[in-house]
Short mmCIF file of C-alpha atoms in Angstrom, two decimals:
data_model
loop_
_atom_site.label_atom_id
_atom_site.label_comp_id
_atom_site.label_asym_id
_atom_site.label_seq_id
_atom_site.Cartn_x
_atom_site.Cartn_y
_atom_site.Cartn_z
CA MET A 13 0.00 0.00 0.00
CA MET A 14 2.79 2.36 0.98
CA LYS A 15 4.72 1.35 -2.18
CA LYS A 16 1.66 2.11 -4.39
CA GLY A 17 1.28 5.49 -2.67
CA LYS A 18 4.94 6.30 -3.35
CA TRP A 19 4.59 5.34 -7.03
CA LEU A 20 1.46 7.43 -7.39
CA PHE A 21 3.18 10.41 -5.74
CA PHE A 22 6.18 9.98 -8.06
CA LEU A 23 3.93 9.87 -11.13
CA MET A 24 2.07 12.97 -9.97
CA ALA A 25 5.32 14.89 -9.48
CA LEU A 26 6.44 13.81 -12.95
CA VAL A 27 3.22 15.07 -14.50
CA VAL A 28 3.38 18.39 -12.65
CA PHE A 29 7.01 19.20 -13.36
CA SER A 30 7.07 17.98 -16.95
CA ILE A 31 4.74 20.72 -18.05
CA PRO A 32 6.38 24.21 -18.05
CA LEU A 33 4.47 26.64 -15.82
CA ARG A 34 6.25 29.83 -16.82
CA ALA A 35 4.37 32.25 -19.01
CA GLY A 36 7.37 32.30 -21.31
CA ALA A 37 6.75 28.77 -22.58
CA ALA A 38 5.77 30.01 -26.01
CA GLU A 39 7.29 27.45 -28.33
CA ASP A 40 4.78 24.75 -27.47
CA PHE A 41 1.94 26.94 -28.75
CA GLY A 42 3.80 28.84 -31.48
CA THR A 43 3.39 32.33 -29.99
CA ASN A 44 7.01 33.12 -30.94
CA ARG A 45 5.94 33.06 -34.62
CA LEU A 46 3.32 35.81 -34.16
CA TYR A 47 5.87 38.64 -34.35
CA GLY A 48 6.77 37.58 -37.90
CA THR A 49 3.16 37.97 -39.08
CA LEU A 50 3.14 41.70 -38.25
CA PRO A 51 3.77 44.20 -41.10
CA GLU A 52 7.26 45.74 -41.43
CA GLU A 53 5.98 49.26 -40.63
CA ILE A 54 4.70 48.07 -37.22
CA ARG A 55 7.55 45.82 -36.06
CA SER A 56 9.67 48.73 -34.85
CA LEU A 57 6.86 49.73 -32.47
CA ILE A 58 6.61 46.33 -30.72
CA PRO A 59 9.42 44.48 -28.89
CA THR A 60 10.52 41.26 -30.65
CA ASP A 61 9.74 39.12 -27.60
CA PHE A 62 6.36 40.77 -27.00
CA PHE A 63 4.36 37.58 -27.49
CA ASP A 64 6.83 35.36 -25.63
CA SER A 65 7.27 37.60 -22.58
CA GLU A 66 6.24 36.84 -19.06
CA ALA A 67 3.23 38.59 -17.59
CA GLY A 68 5.28 41.06 -15.58
CA SER A 69 7.36 42.04 -18.61
CA VAL A 70 4.24 42.71 -20.71
CA LEU A 71 2.78 44.85 -17.90
CA ASP A 72 6.01 46.88 -17.80
CA THR A 73 5.99 47.37 -21.60
CA VAL A 74 2.31 48.17 -22.14
CA ASN A 75 1.65 51.32 -20.17
CA VAL A 76 0.27 54.79 -20.94
CA GLY A 77 3.72 55.99 -22.01
CA PHE A 78 3.98 53.15 -24.51
CA PHE A 79 0.69 54.14 -26.17
CA PHE A 80 1.59 57.82 -26.27
CA ARG A 81 4.99 56.99 -27.79
CA THR A 82 3.35 54.71 -30.35
CA VAL A 83 0.80 57.35 -31.32
CA GLY A 84 3.59 59.92 -31.60
CA THR A 85 5.67 57.64 -33.83
CA VAL A 86 2.74 56.79 -36.09
CA LEU A 87 1.73 60.48 -36.32
CA SER A 88 5.25 61.48 -37.31
CA ALA A 89 5.09 58.81 -40.05
CA VAL A 90 1.68 59.85 -41.47
CA LEU A 91 1.89 63.67 -41.17
CA PRO A 92 4.42 64.32 -43.99
CA GLY A 93 2.29 62.45 -46.55
CA ALA A 94 -0.89 64.15 -45.36
CA PHE A 95 0.77 67.61 -45.49
CA ARG A 96 1.89 66.90 -49.07
CA ASN A 97 -1.72 66.08 -49.98
CA LEU A 98 -2.91 69.28 -48.28
CA ALA A 99 -0.31 71.41 -50.11
CA PHE A 100 -1.31 69.72 -53.38
CA VAL A 101 -5.02 70.49 -52.95
CA MET A 102 -4.48 74.01 -51.57
CA GLY A 103 -2.14 74.86 -54.46
CA LEU A 104 -4.77 73.75 -56.95
CA LEU A 105 -7.51 75.67 -55.16
CA ILE A 106 -5.45 78.88 -55.20
CA LEU A 107 -4.72 78.34 -58.90
CA SER A 108 -8.42 77.77 -59.61
CA SER A 109 -9.31 80.89 -57.69
CA VAL A 110 -6.79 82.95 -59.69
CA MET A 111 -8.15 81.44 -62.90
CA LYS A 112 -11.69 82.32 -61.85
CA THR A 113 -10.68 85.90 -61.09
CA LEU A 114 -8.80 86.36 -64.38
CA GLY A 115 -11.45 84.43 -66.27
CA SER A 116 -14.15 86.84 -65.09
CA THR A 117 -12.65 89.35 -67.55
CA VAL A 118 -13.83 87.02 -70.32
CA THR A 119 -17.25 88.30 -71.24
CA SER A 120 -18.40 85.20 -73.11
CA PRO A 121 -20.58 83.11 -70.70
CA ALA A 122 -19.83 79.93 -72.67
CA ILE A 123 -16.07 80.26 -72.16
CA GLN A 124 -16.59 81.17 -68.49
CA THR A 125 -18.62 77.97 -68.02
CA VAL A 126 -15.82 75.92 -69.57
CA PHE A 127 -13.27 77.63 -67.29
CA SER A 128 -15.34 76.63 -64.27
CA TYR A 129 -15.62 73.06 -65.63
CA ILE A 130 -11.85 72.73 -66.14
CA SER A 131 -11.17 74.04 -62.65
CA VAL A 132 -13.57 71.49 -61.13
CA VAL A 133 -12.09 68.68 -63.29
CA CYS A 134 -8.56 69.50 -62.05
CA VAL A 135 -9.57 69.61 -58.38
CA CYS A 136 -11.66 66.41 -58.76
CA GLY A 137 -8.77 64.60 -60.45
CA ALA A 138 -6.33 65.57 -57.71
CA VAL A 139 -8.65 64.71 -54.80
CA PHE A 140 -9.77 61.46 -56.47
CA ARG A 141 -6.15 60.39 -56.66
CA ILE A 142 -5.62 61.18 -52.97
CA THR A 143 -8.80 59.33 -51.96
CA GLY A 144 -7.75 56.34 -54.08
CA ASP A 145 -4.47 56.19 -52.13
CA LEU A 146 -6.43 56.22 -48.87
CA PHE A 147 -8.56 53.29 -50.04
CA SER A 148 -5.40 51.35 -50.99
CA CYS A 149 -3.83 52.09 -47.60
CA MET A 150 -6.87 50.79 -45.74
CA GLU A 151 -7.11 47.65 -47.90
CA ARG A 152 -3.45 46.92 -47.30
CA PHE A 153 -3.73 47.18 -43.52
CA VAL A 154 -6.94 45.14 -43.39
CA GLY A 155 -4.93 42.50 -45.27
CA TYR A 156 -2.17 42.67 -42.62
CA LEU A 157 -4.79 42.34 -39.89
CA HIS A 158 -6.27 39.30 -41.63
CA GLN A 159 -2.79 37.73 -41.69
CA PHE A 160 -2.26 38.36 -37.98
CA ILE A 161 -5.71 37.17 -36.88
CA THR A 162 -5.33 34.02 -39.02
CA ALA A 163 -2.06 33.30 -37.15
CA ILE A 164 -3.28 34.07 -33.61
CA ALA A 165 -6.71 32.41 -33.80
CA PRO A 166 -5.47 28.77 -33.72
CA ILE A 167 -2.94 29.63 -30.99
CA MET A 168 -5.59 31.13 -28.72
CA THR A 169 -7.95 28.23 -29.46
CA ALA A 170 -5.20 25.72 -28.57
CA LEU A 171 -4.46 27.59 -25.33
CA LEU A 172 -8.14 27.59 -24.41
CA TYR A 173 -8.33 23.83 -25.04
CA ALA A 174 -5.21 23.30 -22.94
CA CYS A 175 -6.77 25.30 -20.09
CA GLY A 176 -9.74 22.95 -20.11
CA LYS A 177 -12.15 25.50 -21.58
CA VAL A 178 -13.33 23.25 -24.37
CA THR A 179 -16.65 24.97 -25.10
CA THR A 180 -15.10 28.43 -24.99
CA ALA A 181 -12.30 27.30 -27.32
CA THR A 182 -14.72 25.88 -29.85
CA VAL A 183 -17.05 28.86 -29.67
CA SER A 184 -14.38 31.59 -29.58
CA GLY A 185 -12.24 30.03 -32.28
CA GLY A 186 -15.24 29.69 -34.52
CA MET A 187 -16.40 33.20 -33.59
CA LEU A 188 -13.04 34.74 -34.49
CA THR A 189 -12.97 33.00 -37.86
CA LEU A 190 -16.58 33.96 -38.50
CA ILE A 191 -16.00 37.63 -37.59
CA LEU A 192 -12.91 37.72 -39.83
CA ALA A 193 -14.79 36.28 -42.79
CA PHE A 194 -17.88 38.41 -42.14
CA LEU A 195 -16.00 41.69 -41.81
CA GLU A 196 -13.90 40.89 -44.89
CA SER A 197 -17.06 40.19 -46.89
CA LEU A 198 -18.67 43.33 -45.50
CA CYS A 199 -15.70 45.53 -46.36
CA GLY A 200 -14.86 43.91 -49.70
CA GLY A 201 -18.38 43.09 -50.84
CA LEU A 202 -20.40 46.05 -49.58
CA LEU A 203 -18.53 48.90 -47.95
CA PHE A 204 -15.71 49.49 -50.45
CA PRO A 205 -17.89 49.15 -53.58
CA VAL A 206 -20.55 51.46 -52.11
CA LEU A 207 -17.93 54.03 -51.10
CA GLN A 208 -16.37 53.85 -54.56
CA ILE A 209 -19.80 54.39 -56.13
CA THR A 210 -20.37 57.34 -53.77
CA LEU A 211 -16.98 58.72 -54.83
CA ALA A 212 -17.93 58.40 -58.49
CA ILE A 213 -21.33 60.06 -57.86
CA SER A 214 -19.59 62.94 -56.03
CA VAL A 215 -17.26 63.47 -58.99
CA GLY A 216 -20.19 63.31 -61.41
CA SER A 217 -22.19 65.73 -59.30
CA ALA A 218 -19.27 68.17 -59.22
CA LEU A 219 -18.68 67.94 -62.99
CA CYS A 220 -22.35 68.16 -64.07
CA SER A 221 -23.61 71.57 -63.09
CA THR A 222 -27.14 70.84 -64.32
CA VAL A 223 -27.65 67.66 -62.26
CA ASP A 224 -27.53 67.74 -58.44
CA LEU A 225 -26.78 64.29 -57.07
CA SER A 226 -26.15 65.36 -53.47
CA GLY A 227 -29.50 63.88 -52.40
CA MET A 228 -28.40 60.45 -53.61
CA ILE A 229 -25.11 60.77 -51.75
CA ALA A 230 -27.01 61.65 -48.55
CA ILE A 231 -29.20 58.53 -48.90
CA ILE A 232 -26.18 56.26 -49.47
CA SER A 233 -24.47 57.79 -46.41
CA ARG A 234 -27.55 57.10 -44.26
CA ILE A 235 -27.74 53.48 -45.49
CA LEU A 236 -24.04 52.92 -44.76
CA THR A 237 -24.34 54.42 -41.27
CA PHE A 238 -27.35 52.21 -40.51
CA THR A 239 -25.58 49.09 -41.83
CA MET A 240 -22.44 49.68 -39.79
CA THR A 241 -24.44 50.42 -36.63
CA PHE A 242 -26.54 47.29 -37.14
CA VAL A 243 -23.49 45.08 -37.75
CA SER A 244 -21.75 46.46 -34.62
CA LEU A 245 -24.82 45.78 -32.48
CA LEU A 246 -25.34 42.28 -33.90
CA LEU A 247 -21.74 41.17 -33.41
CA THR A 248 -21.63 42.64 -29.88
CA ILE A 249 -24.79 40.76 -28.84
CA VAL A 250 -23.60 37.46 -30.36
CA LEU A 251 -20.15 37.78 -28.76
CA ALA A 252 -21.64 38.60 -25.34
CA ILE A 253 -24.17 35.73 -25.37
CA GLN A 254 -21.70 33.13 -26.63
CA SER A 255 -19.02 34.17 -24.12
CA VAL A 256 -21.39 33.98 -21.15
CA VAL A 257 -22.91 30.63 -22.17
CA ALA A 258 -19.54 29.04 -23.05
CA LYS A 259 -18.03 30.24 -19.76
CA SER A 260 -20.87 28.70 -17.74
CA ALA A 261 -20.61 25.43 -19.66
CA ASP A 262 -16.85 25.21 -19.10
CA GLU A 263 -17.12 26.02 -15.38
CA LEU A 264 -19.69 23.26 -14.96
CA ALA A 265 -17.56 20.80 -16.93
CA LEU A 266 -14.44 21.65 -14.92
CA LYS A 267 -16.24 21.21 -11.61
CA GLY A 268 -17.49 17.86 -12.86
CA VAL A 269 -13.98 16.72 -13.81
CA LYS A 270 -12.52 17.84 -10.47
CA PHE A 271 -15.27 16.01 -8.60
CA ALA A 272 -14.73 12.87 -10.68
CA VAL A 273 -10.95 12.93 -10.22
CA GLY A 274 -11.30 13.62 -6.53
CA GLY A 275 -13.88 10.90 -6.09
CA LEU A 276 -12.54 8.13 -8.35
CA VAL A 277 -8.77 8.33 -7.77
CA PRO A 278 -8.03 6.97 -4.29
CA ILE A 279 -5.83 8.71 -1.74
CA VAL A 280 -4.25 11.27 -4.11
CA GLY A 281 -7.40 12.24 -6.05
CA SER A 282 -7.75 15.70 -4.51
CA ALA A 283 -4.01 16.32 -4.82
CA ILE A 284 -4.21 15.50 -8.54
CA GLY A 285 -7.17 17.85 -8.82
CA ASP A 286 -5.13 20.64 -7.19
CA ALA A 287 -2.16 19.86 -9.44
CA LEU A 288 -4.37 20.12 -12.53
CA ALA A 289 -5.66 23.48 -11.25
CA THR A 290 -2.04 24.66 -10.89
CA ILE A 291 -1.20 23.54 -14.42
CA THR A 292 -4.25 25.23 -15.91
CA GLY A 293 -3.40 28.32 -13.87
CA GLY A 294 -0.01 28.51 -15.56
CA LEU A 295 -1.55 28.02 -18.96
CA ASN A 296 -4.10 30.72 -18.15
CA VAL A 297 -1.21 33.14 -17.64
CA VAL A 298 0.20 32.21 -21.08
CA ARG A 299 -3.27 32.62 -22.57
CA SER A 300 -3.80 36.03 -20.91
CA VAL A 301 -0.40 37.31 -22.01
CA THR A 302 -0.83 36.07 -25.58
CA GLY A 303 -4.41 37.33 -25.85
CA MET A 304 -3.71 40.78 -24.44
CA ALA A 305 -0.51 41.10 -26.47
CA GLY A 306 -2.55 40.14 -29.54
CA ALA A 307 -5.21 42.75 -28.69
CA VAL A 308 -2.50 45.42 -28.30
CA ALA A 309 -0.92 44.32 -31.60
CA VAL A 310 -4.30 44.63 -33.38
CA VAL A 311 -4.71 48.19 -32.06
CA ILE A 312 -1.18 49.13 -33.16
CA VAL A 313 -1.57 47.55 -36.64
CA MET A 314 -4.78 49.50 -37.31
CA LEU A 315 -3.50 52.70 -35.65
CA PHE A 316 -1.55 53.58 -38.80
CA PRO A 317 -4.49 53.60 -41.26
CA ILE A 318 -6.89 55.16 -38.72
CA LEU A 319 -4.55 58.08 -37.96
CA TYR A 320 -3.67 58.48 -41.67
CA LEU A 321 -7.37 58.62 -42.57
CA ALA A 322 -8.12 61.00 -39.65
CA VAL A 323 -5.37 63.46 -40.61
CA ASN A 324 -6.34 63.38 -44.30
CA ARG A 325 -10.00 63.88 -43.37
CA LEU A 326 -9.08 66.92 -41.30
CA PHE A 327 -7.06 68.34 -44.21
CA LEU A 328 -9.92 67.74 -46.66
CA GLU A 329 -12.24 69.64 -44.30
CA LEU A 330 -9.71 72.50 -44.13
CA SER A 331 -9.44 72.51 -47.93
CA SER A 332 -13.25 72.64 -48.19
CA VAL A 333 -13.32 75.67 -45.89
CA ALA A 334 -10.51 77.31 -47.89
CA ALA A 335 -12.39 76.65 -51.15
CA GLY A 336 -15.47 78.32 -49.65
CA ILE A 337 -13.41 81.36 -48.67
CA LEU A 338 -11.97 81.52 -52.21
CA MET A 339 -15.57 81.45 -53.56
CA LEU A 340 -15.11 78.06 -55.24
CA ASP A 341 -18.50 76.66 -54.20
CA LYS A 342 -18.53 73.48 -56.30
CA GLU A 343 -15.04 72.52 -55.23
CA SER A 344 -15.92 73.24 -51.59
CA LYS A 345 -18.98 70.97 -51.75
CA PHE A 346 -16.96 68.24 -53.47
CA LEU A 347 -14.21 68.38 -50.83
CA GLN A 348 -16.84 68.21 -48.08
CA GLN A 349 -18.28 65.04 -49.67
CA MET A 350 -14.78 63.51 -49.97
CA SER A 351 -14.22 64.22 -46.29
CA GLY A 352 -17.44 62.34 -45.51
CA ILE A 353 -16.30 59.31 -47.53
CA VAL A 354 -12.95 59.26 -45.72
CA GLY A 355 -14.93 59.44 -42.47
CA PHE A 356 -16.74 56.22 -43.43
CA LEU A 357 -13.42 54.53 -44.15
CA MET A 358 -12.28 55.58 -40.68
CA GLY A 359 -15.46 54.20 -39.16
CA ALA A 360 -14.99 50.85 -40.90
CA SER A 361 -11.36 50.64 -39.71
CA ALA A 362 -12.39 51.46 -36.15
CA LEU A 363 -15.19 48.83 -36.29
CA VAL A 364 -12.80 46.11 -37.46
CA THR A 365 -10.20 47.10 -34.84
CA ALA A 366 -12.72 47.22 -31.99
CA PHE A 367 -14.16 43.79 -32.74
CA PHE A 368 -10.89 41.96 -33.00
CA THR A 369 -9.51 43.70 -29.92
CA VAL A 370 -12.58 42.84 -27.85
CA THR A 371 -12.71 39.24 -29.11
CA LEU A 372 -9.03 38.65 -28.30
CA ALA A 373 -9.45 40.31 -24.91
CA VAL A 374 -12.45 38.08 -24.17
CA MET A 375 -10.45 35.00 -25.19
CA ALA A 376 -7.62 36.16 -22.94
CA CYS A 377 -9.69 36.92 -19.87
CA ILE A 378 -12.62 34.50 -19.96
CA GLY A 379 -12.73 32.21 -16.97
CA SER A 380 -9.40 33.46 -15.59
CA MET B 16 4.90 98.06 -68.87
CA THR B 17 3.11 99.72 -65.98
CA VAL B 18 -0.67 100.02 -65.72
CA LEU B 19 -0.37 103.80 -66.16
CA LYS B 20 1.36 103.38 -69.50
CA LEU B 21 -1.25 100.83 -70.60
CA CYS B 22 -4.05 103.24 -69.66
CA GLY B 23 -2.31 105.94 -71.69
CA ILE B 24 -1.96 103.64 -74.72
CA ALA B 25 -5.64 102.62 -74.47
CA VAL B 26 -6.89 106.20 -74.28
CA LEU B 27 -4.60 107.36 -77.10
CA GLY B 28 -5.61 104.36 -79.20
CA VAL B 29 -9.33 105.06 -78.79
CA ALA B 30 -8.80 108.74 -79.61
CA ALA B 31 -6.80 107.84 -82.72
CA ILE B 32 -9.48 105.37 -83.86
CA LEU B 33 -12.20 108.02 -83.50
CA VAL B 34 -10.18 110.49 -85.55
CA VAL B 35 -9.24 107.91 -88.22
CA ARG B 36 -12.84 106.64 -88.44
CA SER B 37 -14.12 110.09 -89.34
CA ALA B 38 -11.34 110.55 -91.98
CA LYS B 39 -10.73 107.02 -93.36
CA SER B 40 -13.02 104.45 -91.77
CA GLU B 41 -11.25 101.47 -93.40
CA PHE B 42 -8.13 102.12 -91.24
CA ALA B 43 -10.09 102.21 -87.96
CA ILE B 44 -10.36 98.44 -87.60
CA PRO B 45 -6.65 97.62 -88.16
CA LEU B 46 -5.79 100.43 -85.69
CA SER B 47 -8.20 98.87 -83.19
CA VAL B 48 -6.51 95.47 -83.71
CA VAL B 49 -3.03 96.94 -83.21
CA THR B 50 -4.07 98.78 -80.01
CA GLY B 51 -5.74 95.69 -78.62
CA THR B 52 -2.73 93.50 -79.45
CA ILE B 53 -0.31 95.89 -77.74
CA LEU B 54 -2.49 95.99 -74.63
CA LEU B 55 -2.95 92.19 -74.53
CA THR B 56 0.74 91.37 -75.01
CA SER B 57 1.72 93.92 -72.36
CA ALA B 58 -0.81 92.43 -69.92
CA LEU B 59 0.46 88.91 -70.64
CA ALA B 60 4.04 90.07 -70.10
CA THR B 61 2.96 91.40 -66.68
CA VAL B 62 1.38 88.06 -65.82
CA TYR B 63 4.44 86.05 -66.99
CA PRO B 64 6.36 86.13 -63.65
CA MET B 65 3.24 84.77 -61.95
CA VAL B 66 3.14 81.92 -64.48
CA ASP B 67 6.78 81.12 -63.66
CA PHE B 68 5.96 81.09 -59.95
CA VAL B 69 3.01 78.77 -60.51
CA LYS B 70 5.25 76.45 -62.56
CA GLU B 71 7.81 76.30 -59.73
CA LEU B 72 5.04 75.63 -57.21
CA SER B 73 3.55 72.88 -59.37
CA ASP B 74 6.94 71.17 -59.74
CA VAL B 75 7.35 71.13 -55.97
CA GLY B 76 3.76 70.09 -55.27
CA SER B 77 3.67 67.52 -58.12
CA PHE B 78 0.59 68.98 -59.77
CA THR B 79 2.29 69.98 -63.05
CA LEU B 80 -0.42 68.42 -65.22
CA TYR B 81 -3.21 70.27 -63.45
CA ALA B 82 -1.35 73.62 -63.32
CA SER B 83 -0.41 73.47 -67.02
CA THR B 84 -4.02 72.57 -67.93
CA ILE B 85 -5.41 75.52 -65.98
CA LEU B 86 -2.83 77.97 -67.36
CA LYS B 87 -3.33 76.82 -70.98
CA ALA B 88 -7.11 77.05 -70.56
CA LEU B 89 -6.72 80.59 -69.25
CA GLY B 90 -4.46 81.51 -72.17
CA ILE B 91 -6.88 80.08 -74.76
CA GLY B 92 -9.80 81.84 -73.09
CA LEU B 93 -8.15 85.26 -73.00
CA LEU B 94 -6.82 85.06 -76.57
CA SER B 95 -10.07 83.77 -78.01
CA GLN B 96 -12.02 86.44 -76.12
CA SER B 97 -9.88 89.13 -77.77
CA ALA B 98 -10.50 87.62 -81.21
CA VAL B 99 -14.25 87.26 -80.52
CA ASP B 100 -14.43 90.90 -79.41
CA PHE B 101 -12.64 91.92 -82.61
CA CYS B 102 -15.18 89.92 -84.67
CA HIS B 103 -18.07 91.60 -82.83
CA ASP B 104 -16.52 95.03 -83.41
CA CYS B 105 -16.41 94.26 -87.14
CA GLY B 106 -20.02 93.14 -87.05
CA GLU B 107 -19.15 89.48 -87.84
CA ASN B 108 -21.24 87.80 -85.16
CA ALA B 109 -21.39 84.45 -86.95
CA ILE B 110 -17.59 84.18 -87.04
CA ALA B 111 -17.45 85.27 -83.41
CA SER B 112 -19.83 82.50 -82.27
CA LYS B 113 -17.89 79.88 -84.22
CA LEU B 114 -14.65 81.09 -82.69
CA GLU B 115 -16.27 80.83 -79.24
CA PHE B 116 -17.22 77.23 -80.00
CA ALA B 117 -13.67 76.46 -81.16
CA ALA B 118 -12.27 77.97 -77.96
CA LYS B 119 -14.69 75.90 -75.83
CA ALA B 120 -13.66 72.73 -77.69
CA GLY B 121 -9.97 73.57 -77.29
CA ILE B 122 -10.35 74.11 -73.54
CA LEU B 123 -12.37 70.89 -73.12
CA LEU B 124 -9.69 69.01 -75.03
CA LEU B 125 -7.15 70.21 -72.46
CA GLY B 126 -9.18 68.53 -69.73
CA LEU B 127 -9.20 65.19 -71.58
CA PRO B 128 -5.99 63.74 -70.01
CA ILE B 129 -7.32 64.50 -66.52
CA ILE B 130 -10.71 62.94 -67.29
CA ARG B 131 -8.87 59.91 -68.67
CA GLU B 132 -6.80 59.71 -65.47
CA LEU B 133 -10.02 59.91 -63.40
CA LEU B 134 -11.55 57.04 -65.35
CA THR B 135 -8.36 54.94 -65.04
CA LEU B 136 -8.26 55.49 -61.27
CA ALA B 137 -11.94 54.63 -60.99
CA THR B 138 -11.44 51.41 -62.99
CA GLU B 139 -8.47 50.40 -60.83
CA MET B 140 -10.45 51.02 -57.67
CA MET B 141 -13.34 48.93 -58.94
CA LYS B 142 -10.92 46.05 -59.54
#
């Protein structure tokens, strides 16, 4: 009897000490590969061992100063490009204003109309090019985000399984993949095409003086706002319900397992139960660190396009005001509409960022 | 040439045309053309440094295509307006309206590369 007890104790110790308890045990779950999935522009902002660090190290790195420094670095990267765009548009507006002033000496109304048309065409062409660049920037970063989420989703799911949260792992892993696919379809299939159509209608409205399409643009804007609000609400409700239900199911299952182990295994059953709790506690730390690091990485990846869009939107608004002052009414209205479209792009970026951040945070914290 | 000199030339030109018209009316129109041409070329010469400045600005700001389009359109408009006014002065309204149409077409043609660029960008975005 004593010999059996000793063997059981020896086996228990072997099980406990064979599994690494440190939060830095990243190689088993592949968290050390996450850094490589980040885009080049972002890697300088995040330490190389960010996903492999221990909990204390992550807490030291991610503080208010870190976020302010990151925002400052990203702003210093986006401002030069945005200022160039502003100088480009302002230069054209001043030139158009001078043309309008000199052109007013032309008495022929037909030639004056054509002058106005050429001025609007030039401003539309320039702003369309800038807006096209903004679309490309956002598409690129959504692609980077897709790459990162595709890499972190199986890791978080595996960690949840290892922590004994089977239902949460299944639900959250599936949820993350579903949100990724849904938001990609929404952006690629609905949002971007509708915004591009709105852009084209704005250009057409600016060029055709006899047809006013601003009413149509207002309707499209309202539909887009409603769609994005509805999608946000829907995903929030689904995420909340599934997290609560999965958590309850896992807690019940874990209690059942502990009771069974404690009851069925003689003498050392409760000790094994406590050992399992210690092991899962260690894995929970790894899960929390990886999840929160992933959430921070998502915010940093999308910070670049959001700030770039925000600064360009501000400059388009300024240009619209300047055009109004220079008595270029059509150009002013067109710039105002472009600013609205860039605002929608910002909203979509923020929506995507918020959902992935919240989902990863939920996966990191649930049942801890 | 300063604005004062241009005003002097304009006033003297008008006075000369009135005198010539009463003596030999067939010389009034060529005199009117000469006076108008002197005034226009002097005005364009005054504007030339501004054109240079705009060119420098467009090279720095990378909007050369747009700046050159606007400047050429302005040039065509001002020149064609002078010619249309001359046609009206001679009583040739039909020629004047056709010249106006030609000027409109010329200015619209200048905008064609930009419209083409707009359509190309739009097509790329749709892809």
